[in-house]
Structure formats: C-alpha cells, structure tokens
C-alpha cells in the first residue's frame, strides 16, 4: 500500500498535466468560433474585422501549442480568463458560488450517514426481517428514481401540500432540507447496500466467530468488531463520493433554485461561457483528485493490514 | 483496539466537520425577508436572472427593468408614442433638424448627492460613444456628430443628418441613461465595468447577492414623486413553476412580466380567486420569419401556402389561453405609422393546397408528403430550445403543416446556435419578436438592413430588397410626416404581400399579486413600474 | 448455452430478479413493437384532446398538446432504452478492446492505457459528461458521445482486472506454452471466460445510463423535441403538474421501473456469479 501510495504521488504531476490538456482541449470541441461568441455576448456585431481583432485579443490566432502554454501559465496563477458574460475573472465567479454548493454537499453527506448507517447496520443484524426488507426496498427505489423527479415530488408534498418547508432558494436551515435530501438519496441507497453486505461479510469472519466462541457478549461483538470493521470500507467510499456529490448537485440545484456552482454552470453552458466552463472542470478535477488521495492516505493509516505493508 | 478508536474518531470528526460546514455557511446567506418588519413597507417580486452590475451603458446580463429603476433618460416615451420631458424639461430642434438642444432640470441629484448637470450628461454620452462598436445596432450612434456643454444645464447634440427617431432612441432604457460621475471607473471607461450603480431614478440598489436576490431602496433624493414603498426585494428564481409556488406560499408578493410563469400556472392561480390578476395591452409582436432566400420557401406560393395553412385562432387560443391575442400584421395597428388596414391571411387549407399544386408540389399518397421532382417539400423550423413558447409553437406548427403534406424539421438549439442561424440565414422558418415600444417600428425596421439580423437574411431573396433598404434609409431621415407615412406604407405592405412574416400573437405582460398589493400598472414591455405600488 | 441455463435455474429461485426480468422483457418488447402497439403517432398533435384524462383511444390520456401519452411512452422506451443500450455497447466494446489488450499484454501498452485512464478518471464522471456536452452543444448524439468519452476508462480498468486474473491461470499458461498466438488466446480463451462478468457489469450499469440520459434531457441538454423521450416528457409535463399530475407520474414511473429492474437483475446475476467486489 505504501508503494501504491508512493506510485500515485509520483504519477500525480503526470495526471495533472493530462487533466489540464483535456480541459484545454475541450474548447476544440466547440462547433462555433469562440471569438464570435465572445463578441455576441458583448452585443457587438460579429463583423469579419471585429472577429479577427477578438481572435488576437483572446490569443486564438496563435498555434495551438502556444495557446495551451499561455492558458496553462494562466491556470497555474488561477487566471482562467474573464467570463464572457459578467466580464469578471472566471475563477472569482466560480469561487463566489462555491460555498453554497459546498454547504449543500456537506448537508447531503450528513443525510447519507444518517440514512445509510442505521438502515445498513440494522438491516444486516436483523436479516430478512421486516425492517431489512423495507430498508432494501428503500435502497433500490432510492437508487432508481430520477432525482429531478423526486425533487419535484418532495417540493409538491412537503412545501406545497403540507407547507412544512420552503419551496426554493437558500437562507435558513429549513431551505437546506429538501435539496440536500434529494441529493443524498441516490448515494445513500448505494451505501445502505454496501454497508449491509459489508456487515454480513464481517459477521462471518474468523475473529467474530472466535470472539463468539470465547463467550464475548453478542452486543459487544457487534459493536466492537463487526460494525467498526464494516464501517471502514464504507467511510472511504463515502469520502470518494464527495466528488460525485459536488457534480451531482447540478440537477438538484436547478430543481430547487439553489444558488450554487451547479446552477451557474448550466447557465454558463447555455451562454457558451467557455472560460467559466474550463475553470469549472479543472477545479472539479482537482478537488476530486485531492479528496481521493486523502481518502487513500486515510485508508492506509487506518487499516493495520495495509499499514503493516500487506500486499494490495 | 487502536484502529477501532481511530475509525470512531475519524467518523466523529467527519460528522462534526460536516455539521459545522452546514451551519457555518449560514452566515453569508441572508435571512428570508418576512413581510414588513416594523413600519418598513417592502414588496417582494421575482425575476429569473441576476440583475448584473447595473451598468446603464451596457446590455445583458444587466436586466432592463432594474436599469430602468435606477437610471433615467432625457426624454420619456408615452404609451401613445409621444415624447415627454423627463430629465430634460424642454428641447429645441434647429431648422435643419440636425441640432438638438436640451434644457436640463435643475433640481435633480444623483443618489450619492452629486449634481445632475450638462457635465454629467456629457460624461455619459462620451462613455457611450467611445464604445461605438457595441452600440452600432442603433442608428443614432452612427448619426451623432458631436455633443457640447452650452451652459451648466444646457446640452446639445449635433447629428450628421436630420434623424427623426432621435428622441425615441434617447428615451430607451439603454444606453443613453445617466450614471453619477461618482459611479464611473477612474479612467471613465464604462465599457467593461462601473464602480457603483448610482443613478437619478426613484430606486437605489442597496444590496445584492448574485443569483440569490437584489434589494432596492427608495431614493430619498428623488426629484419626482417618491415611491410609496420603502423597499423592493427581487428574488432570483430561474424556474417558472417554482416561482408560481413561491408566490402561492406568500414568499413573493407579485409576479410581473412576460413568460415568468407558464400560462397554465397563471390561469390556475387566477381561477383560485385569491389573487388580483391583469393582462396588459399588446406590447410587441411574436412572429415567424419565412426565409425568401432558400429553397423551397423562396417561392412566394409556398410562403403564402404556409400563411393559409395555420389555424392561428385555434393555436393561439390553445397556447396562450387568452393571455395573448392573434396578430395579423408585423406591427399592431396602434403603433405609429402602422394603421394601414392590411388584409390578413385567413386560415384556408383549400387555398394552401391550391397554391402548392400551382407550384407543382403534388401529394404523394404513400408518404403523405408533397413532392416535386422526387423531392419532398421540406423545411427547417429553428427555435430557442429553452423558450417554452417557442417549443410548443414549433411542435404544433410541425404537426399542422404535416397534415397538409409539408414536412417540417424542428431544430431546437440553445440560444447561441439559434442566433447563429439568424445571422447566417440557415433556416426556412424561425421565431422572432418585434421589440415593442419605443423601438417599433423605426428601430426594428432600421435593423432589417443589418446583415446579422434574421430579417435581413430572410429578405435576401426578395427581388426588391435593394429598393426596400433604400426606402428604410429614407424613412429614417425623412422630416415630412406625410411622406414618412407613405414610406412606411410602402415598406410594410411589401413585406406583407411577400409573406415574409407570419405574425402569430401580440405579446403581453401579465401581473399577478396578492390582494394586499395595489397600484399595479403596465408600461412598456421592459419596465416594472413599482413607484406607485402600495402594499398593506 | 449451459451457462445461461445454470443462471436461469438460479434466477428462478429469486422472485425480485424474476419480476424485474419480466418488466425488462415487457419494456424491450414494447419498444420493439411500438408502432404496432401504439394507438397513435407519438408526435401527432390534436389540440382539442389536450390534457384529456385517460379514455378510449387514449389509455393514459393526452399531454398538453393532445398527444397520446401511452404512445409517447412506448416510443419513448425506444429512445430511452435504445440510447442507454447504445452507450453500454460502445463503452463495453471499447473497454474490452483496451482492457484485454492492456491486461493481457501488460508492459508499456498497459502502462500507457492505464495512465491515460487515470487522467480521465481524475474527473468526476458527471462533470466531464456535462462539460463535453456543454462544449459540443445539446443533443442526444452529443450526450452519448460525451458519456462514452467520460466512462470508457472506468470500464476498461474493470475489464483489465478481469483479464489480469485470468492471465496467470493454468489453461492460459498452457495455451501460451503450446504456442498459440496472442490474438487467438484472447479471442478463444479470454473473451469467453470474461463474457458473463462483462454481461453482468453491463446489466448493472444500464440503469445508471438510463438515469443519466433522462437527466440530461431534463436539463435541456439531451433529447430534443418533439421526440418522445421519458426525460423530455417529464420536463414537458412540469408546467401541468397541478392540473394533471398523472402526466408527470407515468414517465417518472417508467424511468424508475426500468432502472430498478436492471439494478435488481444485475445484482441477482452478480450474486449468482459469486462475483465479489466493486462491479
């Protein structure tokens, strides 16, 4: 595992470089001339001259490899160019909306733990009981319902019919409940299943049987050995899912008018605000990489089998 | 046991970190405004997009209604098309029609206390004219020869030629409105950004969270009638259904505008009887452009056939449910110079079949489509995919024309590609709107000469396009009312006879508010007149 | 075909899996025979029937333009399931090609593909898909291309893992020793042996693909009107939720049922195959 971590750290610069190449290359997929988009967003008639001038201004007249180096140099200084729409630095724009998305993600993570732990653990302990059956139904349903649909049903039921929660927007803690829950359901369902399977697995393990044979109380066995060991892979998996939650917030933010990065990026996509899109994708990749690395390191330090240099 | 402790601690740490995060970000989020704390009166409205930084000299992302709340023009446009004094109390026009002298009000201050005078006016004009490329769609920017400060409160504009719509264009919401000298960036260039949105208008922007809300307060230095409520809270809600629900739950006091909520939502809310609702007079025209420059719509018969093929009454009744009325001419007859008595194209499927038959498009029974020389009668209908009304109309028109053997391909694209199609004329049919008062008809007609507009592209196939452009040029520079009327008749009846435009409906604004709100009136398509609104 | 027979006899024991198999079968059949089953042309607009309740000729009622909801659901199954299947097929075939070659050959080829994969896997999957669609412009075709670009690395890695496990097994080593060419070994020995695992992998992820495709349609980036895709139908019916909640119910249920069936079936197959770990 040490070796594996080391290998990952060594390949990190390579991955980062590759990530930046892909991010940069995305603009090549654009079917129209970015210079023209820029002009149109500025409400300037895209005449031949104006387009030519803008191409020079944006550096689009240079050979691609030079464009890339300039772009990369900027990206290293967190300068991704200015948003075509607001004319503010793209990075500042993303940063402005980021706290709202982070808040949503954090709340969703909390939901995931609150939902999946009890359902997963007790589902395994009382296997094939009514509780287990219900929790498995929830797990399957939660993973299969499109979350934009679920979000709307939630709004209809909880805020419109029952008048318990606000319909949209950000503000008090009450505003957070529905969006974060909607965001959490899909991932939570996966972990209910994962945790249950992991629990069942550990309940059959040697050390559990051994402890049982020693006459250790069942409650203790479950608490000390099974639950704690079963949690390990789940916690790391939860950590890994943070990146996907951040990304998954796109749909939820649009359903609930949540003023975060997800809603902003959809707007940017429809406006063809390329600098913002590039900044977003690169930042997301960095966050994702960072979290995954962190999770790996945590996993390595937590699990003694790995710590002691067990082969992967 | 060591590892188990670690797992527990890590879990606890993770959870507490998340709880902290969840509640810590609460700090920067504003508390939701509850109605009237204390004596303060506030009205809460909703808008789909962020206000932008309210630069009076720029376009999107700045929202027009908000710009109009903060900034004011020299002259104001009346509902009947007449021009009234505003920041200029009167004006003279020289004999040759080239020099306009404006006498400014002397009792006006910007909201920061700086005086409004000829110097401030000149500063704003300079900033706008420095950025000519961006305003080139407006003829006036090309026509201005120079501006001059005559006296502290006297200001002149000299035009290259006598330009009749000058006053109308000066009344527009942008770009000729006035930013306080204190709001200018240090280099005086407003083409990128401004320091602070300070105007002379009845409202002052007091707080703004991008994509969340904006708050306007009454301008206590306002020279005219001051607003009756203290604050306007604009809630940014992108989605119409959510907006309707927020309104119903009392999170929003009023919805005002066009396309902010769906027609069904409006009708449902109206039918509850719990709210006050109103629909404005026609403000602009929704229409479909038929390209004269591409096969097969380059054939007048095909264009006429399309005009006769649609049962507009039924379609409009269905789509707009009485919120918008059927349009038969490019501009409504109550617009200046537009009362021409043009004969509408009536719904007449038999006529369609006759016209198509005449042009050699014969029904192929096996495919149900009309063909000529083995080619199917095929057209592309292009629209903005995010425009709900475009989408619905497009789907209906496709289905209706298909019933008469015309194949229509729907090309719904995001706004940018849709505009590209307009620019390059790569469409047979495309939706568009006139711009309403005070742009119609002169600014709109003027833009027909600009290649980047759908109108220009669609008219390219007309034999008389060159003449048409010359007539438009003439009408804008004509000084004689009667000649001007005749020229307009010429332009508009040519376009009507050539069936370039298929007018659909007259756009309206809707207003819906709770019963404690009163004093709601309509103005132009772009404004929300909030000054006279009262809330109890 | 003994493989399928053994799977089938196991499947028969599991009720949920059996039910989901039936649902999938029904969905697939209705997609295939949509033109025969549908009472109307899914794009035919009859304004006078708009928003009508279920009635004769319109078993599930009509939408806001008077189009038959039932017919649209049937034809929608073609697009929703077809697109998901297409994505799966593309992904799996690309990944099999890369995964088997990389896994079997090892060495620098493996290194190149896996490092390249690392780079693609550094992006959250949905983000990469979203951004590629954002750059190329909306449309079903672009969504499908984007999904393949964003996901191939993930599948390739799993398939490589499967191949790696096989490479050291006795019968492959024996084949190698007897001088059979690499191509033949891959085609005749490796592929047939990973086939069932790959099939399970695909089954589990079809549901996920259906969800994503409809999600993109819902955001306005995917399938374009008037095509009757389920996500589009949901998006369209939002405005009519108050007066006609049924309009939103049917496509939502269709998506949910399809996805849950694939998930259940996939899990059951996985259990039967005794495959452990992250599939």
Short mmCIF file of C-alpha atoms in Angstrom, two decimals, chain B residues 45-236:
data_model
loop_
_atom_site.label_atom_id
_atom_site.label_comp_id
_atom_site.label_asym_id
_atom_site.label_seq_id
_atom_site.Cartn_x
_atom_site.Cartn_y
_atom_site.Cartn_z
CA UNK B 45 -41.05 40.34 -6.63
CA UNK B 46 -39.25 37.61 -8.51
CA UNK B 47 -37.08 37.53 -11.60
CA UNK B 48 -35.46 34.62 -13.45
CA UNK B 49 -32.00 36.09 -13.85
CA UNK B 50 -29.49 38.04 -11.87
CA UNK B 51 -29.60 41.84 -12.28
CA UNK B 52 -25.96 42.10 -13.38
CA UNK B 53 -23.90 45.01 -12.12
CA UNK B 54 -26.44 47.55 -13.43
CA UNK B 55 -24.22 49.32 -15.89
CA UNK B 56 -26.52 51.81 -17.64
CA UNK B 57 -24.42 51.77 -20.80
CA UNK B 58 -24.38 48.02 -21.39
CA UNK B 59 -26.77 45.22 -22.29
CA UNK B 60 -27.07 41.70 -20.89
CA UNK B 61 -26.51 40.45 -18.25
CA UNK B 62 -27.96 43.74 -16.98
CA UNK B 63 -31.71 43.42 -16.66
CA UNK B 64 -33.67 46.21 -18.29
CA UNK B 65 -36.36 46.61 -15.65
CA UNK B 66 -33.68 47.08 -12.99
CA UNK B 67 -31.72 49.53 -15.11
CA UNK B 68 -34.93 51.48 -15.58
CA UNK B 69 -35.49 51.60 -11.82
CA UNK B 70 -32.13 53.20 -11.16
CA UNK B 71 -31.44 55.32 -14.24
CA UNK B 72 -33.48 57.87 -16.16
CA UNK B 73 -33.49 59.27 -19.70
CA UNK B 74 -33.56 62.83 -21.01
CA UNK B 75 -36.99 62.27 -22.53
CA UNK B 76 -39.68 59.78 -21.76
CA UNK B 77 -41.78 57.71 -24.14
CA UNK B 78 -45.54 57.88 -23.71
CA UNK B 79 -47.81 54.90 -24.29
CA UNK B 80 -49.29 56.59 -27.39
CA UNK B 81 -45.84 57.05 -28.94
CA UNK B 82 -45.48 60.69 -27.94
CA UNK B 83 -42.32 62.02 -26.32
CA UNK B 84 -42.44 63.77 -22.94
CA UNK B 85 -39.90 65.81 -20.96
CA UNK B 86 -38.07 63.96 -18.22
CA UNK B 87 -34.56 64.91 -17.10
CA UNK B 88 -34.69 67.49 -19.88
CA UNK B 89 -37.55 69.87 -19.12
CA UNK B 90 -37.69 71.00 -22.74
CA UNK B 91 -35.75 70.86 -26.01
CA UNK B 92 -35.29 72.74 -29.29
CA UNK B 93 -34.56 71.35 -32.71
CA UNK B 94 -32.71 73.53 -35.18
CA UNK B 95 -34.22 74.47 -38.55
CA UNK B 96 -32.20 71.89 -40.47
CA UNK B 97 -33.19 69.20 -37.96
CA UNK B 98 -29.59 68.38 -37.14
CA UNK B 99 -29.04 70.13 -33.82
CA UNK B 100 -30.95 69.20 -30.67
CA UNK B 101 -30.63 71.47 -27.62
CA UNK B 102 -31.74 70.05 -24.28
CA UNK B 103 -32.56 72.22 -21.25
CA UNK B 104 -32.00 70.08 -18.18
CA UNK B 105 -33.97 70.11 -14.96
CA UNK B 106 -32.07 71.97 -12.29
CA UNK B 107 -33.50 70.15 -9.27
CA UNK B 108 -32.02 66.72 -9.96
CA UNK B 109 -29.33 64.99 -7.94
CA UNK B 110 -27.79 61.58 -8.28
CA UNK B 111 -28.49 59.25 -5.37
CA UNK B 112 -24.99 59.89 -3.99
CA UNK B 113 -25.61 63.65 -3.89
CA UNK B 114 -23.59 64.60 -6.98
CA UNK B 115 -25.39 67.20 -9.09
CA UNK B 116 -27.02 66.23 -12.38
CA UNK B 117 -25.87 68.78 -14.95
CA UNK B 118 -24.65 69.13 -18.51
CA UNK B 119 -21.22 67.98 -17.45
CA UNK B 120 -22.56 64.68 -16.11
CA UNK B 121 -24.64 64.26 -19.28
CA UNK B 122 -21.62 64.87 -21.48
CA UNK B 123 -19.56 62.40 -19.46
CA UNK B 124 -22.20 59.71 -20.06
CA UNK B 125 -22.55 60.45 -23.77
CA UNK B 126 -18.78 60.30 -24.17
CA UNK B 127 -18.63 56.95 -22.44
CA UNK B 128 -21.32 55.54 -24.72
CA UNK B 129 -19.87 56.99 -27.93
CA UNK B 130 -16.42 55.68 -27.01
CA UNK B 131 -17.84 52.23 -27.31
CA UNK B 132 -19.45 52.67 -30.72
CA UNK B 133 -18.94 49.12 -31.90
CA UNK B 134 -21.15 47.81 -29.15
CA UNK B 135 -24.00 50.18 -29.95
CA UNK B 136 -23.79 50.05 -33.70
CA UNK B 137 -27.19 48.36 -33.97
CA UNK B 138 -28.68 51.76 -33.13
CA UNK B 139 -28.72 54.18 -35.99
CA UNK B 140 -28.49 57.15 -33.59
CA UNK B 141 -24.98 56.20 -32.50
CA UNK B 142 -23.84 56.36 -36.10
CA UNK B 143 -25.68 59.61 -36.68
CA UNK B 144 -24.31 61.63 -33.73
CA UNK B 145 -21.68 64.05 -34.96
CA UNK B 146 -20.82 65.75 -31.68
CA UNK B 147 -22.07 66.80 -28.25
CA UNK B 148 -21.44 70.01 -26.37
CA UNK B 149 -21.96 71.65 -22.99
CA UNK B 150 -23.51 75.07 -23.59
CA UNK B 151 -24.28 76.06 -20.04
CA UNK B 152 -24.48 74.28 -16.68
CA UNK B 153 -27.93 72.97 -17.61
CA UNK B 154 -27.89 73.20 -21.41
CA UNK B 155 -26.58 70.44 -23.63
CA UNK B 156 -26.59 69.98 -27.41
CA UNK B 157 -26.31 67.03 -29.73
CA UNK B 158 -25.46 67.57 -33.40
CA UNK B 159 -26.40 64.90 -35.94
CA UNK B 160 -24.83 64.24 -39.31
CA UNK B 161 -28.24 64.26 -40.94
CA UNK B 162 -31.71 65.11 -39.68
CA UNK B 163 -32.56 61.91 -37.88
CA UNK B 164 -36.22 61.68 -36.95
CA UNK B 165 -36.23 58.85 -34.37
CA UNK B 166 -33.50 60.51 -32.26
CA UNK B 167 -35.84 61.37 -29.39
CA UNK B 168 -37.36 57.88 -29.36
CA UNK B 169 -33.91 56.35 -29.18
CA UNK B 170 -32.81 58.73 -26.42
CA UNK B 171 -35.75 57.51 -24.37
CA UNK B 172 -34.57 53.89 -24.45
CA UNK B 173 -33.56 52.10 -21.29
CA UNK B 174 -30.05 51.70 -22.61
CA UNK B 175 -27.53 53.05 -23.40
CA UNK B 176 -28.43 56.75 -23.09
CA UNK B 177 -29.15 56.97 -19.40
CA UNK B 178 -27.08 58.62 -16.76
CA UNK B 179 -24.59 57.29 -14.27
CA UNK B 180 -23.33 59.55 -11.49
CA UNK B 181 -19.75 60.75 -12.04
CA UNK B 182 -19.00 59.01 -8.72
CA UNK B 183 -20.00 55.69 -10.27
CA UNK B 184 -17.55 55.91 -13.17
CA UNK B 185 -14.33 53.91 -13.09
CA UNK B 186 -11.24 56.09 -12.73
CA UNK B 187 -10.46 56.02 -16.44
CA UNK B 188 -14.03 56.98 -17.31
CA UNK B 189 -14.46 53.90 -19.47
CA UNK B 190 -17.74 52.10 -18.72
CA UNK B 191 -17.42 49.55 -21.49
CA UNK B 192 -16.19 46.87 -19.08
CA UNK B 193 -17.46 47.82 -15.66
CA UNK B 194 -18.60 50.60 -13.38
CA UNK B 195 -17.68 51.41 -9.82
CA UNK B 196 -21.13 51.70 -8.36
CA UNK B 197 -24.64 51.81 -9.83
CA UNK B 198 -25.67 55.35 -8.91
CA UNK B 199 -28.43 57.00 -10.90
CA UNK B 200 -31.09 59.66 -10.59
CA UNK B 201 -34.02 57.24 -10.60
CA UNK B 202 -36.58 56.56 -7.88
CA UNK B 203 -34.72 53.49 -6.61
CA UNK B 204 -31.25 52.77 -5.29
CA UNK B 205 -29.67 49.35 -5.35
CA UNK B 206 -28.84 48.71 -1.70
CA UNK B 207 -27.88 45.07 -1.53
CA UNK B 208 -27.11 42.32 -3.99
CA UNK B 209 -26.26 38.62 -3.76
CA UNK B 210 -25.63 37.27 -7.23
CA UNK B 211 -28.22 34.74 -8.32
CA UNK B 212 -29.99 34.99 -4.95
CA UNK B 213 -31.56 38.38 -4.51
CA UNK B 214 -31.24 42.13 -5.00
CA UNK B 215 -32.72 44.84 -2.81
CA UNK B 216 -33.69 48.29 -3.98
CA UNK B 217 -34.49 51.11 -1.56
CA UNK B 218 -36.39 54.29 -2.15
CA UNK B 219 -34.12 57.12 -3.39
CA UNK B 220 -34.79 59.82 -0.82
CA UNK B 221 -33.20 62.44 -3.04
CA UNK B 222 -35.54 61.64 -5.90
CA UNK B 223 -36.75 64.76 -7.70
CA UNK B 224 -40.10 63.38 -8.81
CA UNK B 225 -42.84 61.56 -6.95
CA UNK B 226 -41.10 59.28 -4.50
CA UNK B 227 -42.01 55.59 -4.40
CA UNK B 228 -44.70 54.61 -1.94
CA UNK B 229 -42.96 51.54 -0.52
CA UNK B 230 -39.58 51.61 1.15
CA UNK B 231 -38.01 48.58 -0.42
CA UNK B 232 -38.22 46.23 -3.35
CA UNK B 233 -36.83 42.76 -2.81
CA UNK B 234 -36.10 40.88 -6.04
CA UNK B 235 -35.88 37.15 -5.54
CA UNK B 236 -33.93 35.41 -8.28
#
